Phi, psi and omega in degrees: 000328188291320174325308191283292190313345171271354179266309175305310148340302186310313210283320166313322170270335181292346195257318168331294158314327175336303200283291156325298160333109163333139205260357202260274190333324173258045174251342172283324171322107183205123190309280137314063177326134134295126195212165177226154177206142201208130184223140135255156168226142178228047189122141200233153158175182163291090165232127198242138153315330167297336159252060215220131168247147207302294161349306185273311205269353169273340190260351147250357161305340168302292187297009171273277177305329167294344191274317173257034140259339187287277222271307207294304177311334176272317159296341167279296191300042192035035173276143189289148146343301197280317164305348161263352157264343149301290190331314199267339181285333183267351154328291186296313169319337200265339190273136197267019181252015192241130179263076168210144178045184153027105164110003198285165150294180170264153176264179137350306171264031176070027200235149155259146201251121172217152180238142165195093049089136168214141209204119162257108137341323169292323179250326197089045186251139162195173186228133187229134157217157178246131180097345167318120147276328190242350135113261244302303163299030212306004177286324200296318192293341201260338172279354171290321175326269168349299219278331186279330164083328186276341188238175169225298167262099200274143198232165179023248186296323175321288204311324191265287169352316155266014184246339171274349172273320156330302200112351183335155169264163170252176157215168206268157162288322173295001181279297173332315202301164188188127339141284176302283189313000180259304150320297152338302183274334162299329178308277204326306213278348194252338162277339222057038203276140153287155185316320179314333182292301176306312183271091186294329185215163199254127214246359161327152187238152197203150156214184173196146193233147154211139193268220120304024181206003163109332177312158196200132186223157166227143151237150179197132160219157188198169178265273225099222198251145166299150148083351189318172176183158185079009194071013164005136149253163167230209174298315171330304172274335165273117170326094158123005157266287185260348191211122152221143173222164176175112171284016181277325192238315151175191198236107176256145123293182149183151178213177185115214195274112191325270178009293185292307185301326171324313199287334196273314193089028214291316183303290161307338175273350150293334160301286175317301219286331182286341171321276171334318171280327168288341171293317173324284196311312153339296185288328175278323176284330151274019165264325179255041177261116170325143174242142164320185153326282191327275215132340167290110180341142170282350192186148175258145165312065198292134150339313190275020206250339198222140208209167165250121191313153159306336165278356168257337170290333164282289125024295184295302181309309191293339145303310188284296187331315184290346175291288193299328147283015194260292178273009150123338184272148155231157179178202165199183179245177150208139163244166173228159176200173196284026200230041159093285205309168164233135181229150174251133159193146217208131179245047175241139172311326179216165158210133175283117208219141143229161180224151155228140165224193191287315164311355168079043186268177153150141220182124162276130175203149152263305174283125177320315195285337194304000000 
């Protein structure tokens, strides 16, 4: 409540000044700075330092930091959303210590399955595919999607087919293949073990943008689960589970145990929650506006007048997250909204995560504690 009276307050002197003011001043005016924000995640899971060799915890924080420096240069030099969640997902897709693309897990029948999603905020236009073998990139094939307009989600021999009439490039199964993901699955299969004994982190890659013009995008890929089988889907490609964007509200990511972010519904439901809340405050805020004679507000309350803190966008994320353990998943999100912070959260020891916004944060982590 003190929040809305200090907002009233803002608004109350801004229309005072309207008035008062030299008309040269309010050409300087502008309620809403243009700001940008940028988050990747390359996975959420049981991850410890102790099982971290100094060596391993450096090369992934380069390649972390190399992914949101990829996406962060295009959005400070005024480059769109959706080029900056590319630049960083196929960095990551390329790398084989991330399980997307190059570095994919294994299925059951020895193959890599891959999957990935894209979703531009300004129309709701995406692209989702599933089931990919061949390849390299499956973020770029989900932008084809997105971009041919007639389908939004393509699966397995479809998906490659249409990805050989784009010009997509391919690759051979040893570019995928990884020497640890094999080894994983042999694991698996000679203990009997679930993907869980095996995957301590679900190592999927994700970003999410909001550019200078207001716009807001998500992406994600991933290998899916070791040993997965029957053609398993997980959250990733489906929209409004593992991947959502809307510039009305923000841009989710998500990685972990697919099945639950399904069920939850995750990417959209941290959109609605942040709707609700700004919409809540809003309404509380032209509910306490002084009335004329009449009965009538002095003044209306504008939108853009009104915002939301980095704790409430968190407060919303960490609430759906709470859901998701609540029904037995673990993961984590990384969001973006339109009002500047990128906030993470995750109910796992550690996730491999970054952020840069306009505001000079920019910042690497792995570990629950960071």
């Amino acid at each position: 409540m003190n929040r809305i009276k200090h907002t009233l307050t803002a608004v109350s002197t801004a229309i005072s000044l309207f008035f008062a003011a030299p008309l040269l001043a309010q050409d300087d005016y502008e309620p809403m700075e243009p700001r940008w924000s940028f988050a990747i995640h390359g996975g959420a899971g049981t991850i410890a330092r102790e099982n971290m060799t100094p060596e391993q915890d450096a090369e992934y924080r380069a390649a972390l930091q190399q992914a949101l420096d990829a996406g962060s240069d295009i959005l400070k030099n005024g480059g769109s959303a959706m080029d900056a969640v590319l630049a960083a997902i196929v960095l990551l897709e390329d790398d084989p210590k991330f399980n997307a693309g190059r570095g994919a897990v294994f299925t059951w029948e020895g193959e890599n399955e891959l999957d990935a999603a894209l979703m531009d905020g300004k129309d709701r236009s995406a692209g989702a595919v599933t089931g990919v073998k061949a390849i390299k990139n499956p973020i770029l094939l989900a932008r084809e999607v997105m971009k041919d307009g007639r389908h939004v989600f393509l699966s397995g021999a479809g998906a490659e087919e249409f990805a050989g009439e784009r010009g997509l490039e391919t690759a051979p199964p040893e570019w995928f293949a990884t020497e640890a993901r094999r080894e994983a699955l042999e694991r698996l299969k000679a203990r009997q073990l679930s993907s869980l004994d095996v995957d301590t982190k679900f190592g999927t890659v994700g970003a999410v943008a909001l550019d200078l013009d207001g716009n807001m995008v998500a992406g994600t890929s991933t290998g899916g689960l070791t040993g997965k089988r029957w053609g398993r889907i997980g959250d990733v490609p489906v929209l409004g589970a593992g991947t959502y964007a809307d510039n009305r509200d923000c841009a989710v990511s998500a990685t972990g145990q697919g099945e639950y972010f399904i069920r939850a519904v995750v990417g959209y439901s941290i959109c609605t929650g942040l709707k609700h809340k700004w919409r809540t405050m809003l309404d509380e805020a032209q509910a306490s506006v002084p009335l004329d004679d009449d009965g009538n507000p002095t003044f209306m309350v504008h939108a853009s007048e009104m915002w939301l803190e980095q704790s409430d966008v968190q407060a919303v994320a960490d609430e759906v997250m709470a859901d998701v353990k609540d029904l037995g998943g673990t993961g984590g999100v990384i969001v973006v909204s339109p009002f500047g912070p990128a906030v993470f959260s995750f109910n796992t020891p550690g996730m491999y995560r970054g952020r840069a916004t306009s505001a000079g944060v920019n910042e690497v982590a792995i570990y629950g504690d960071e």
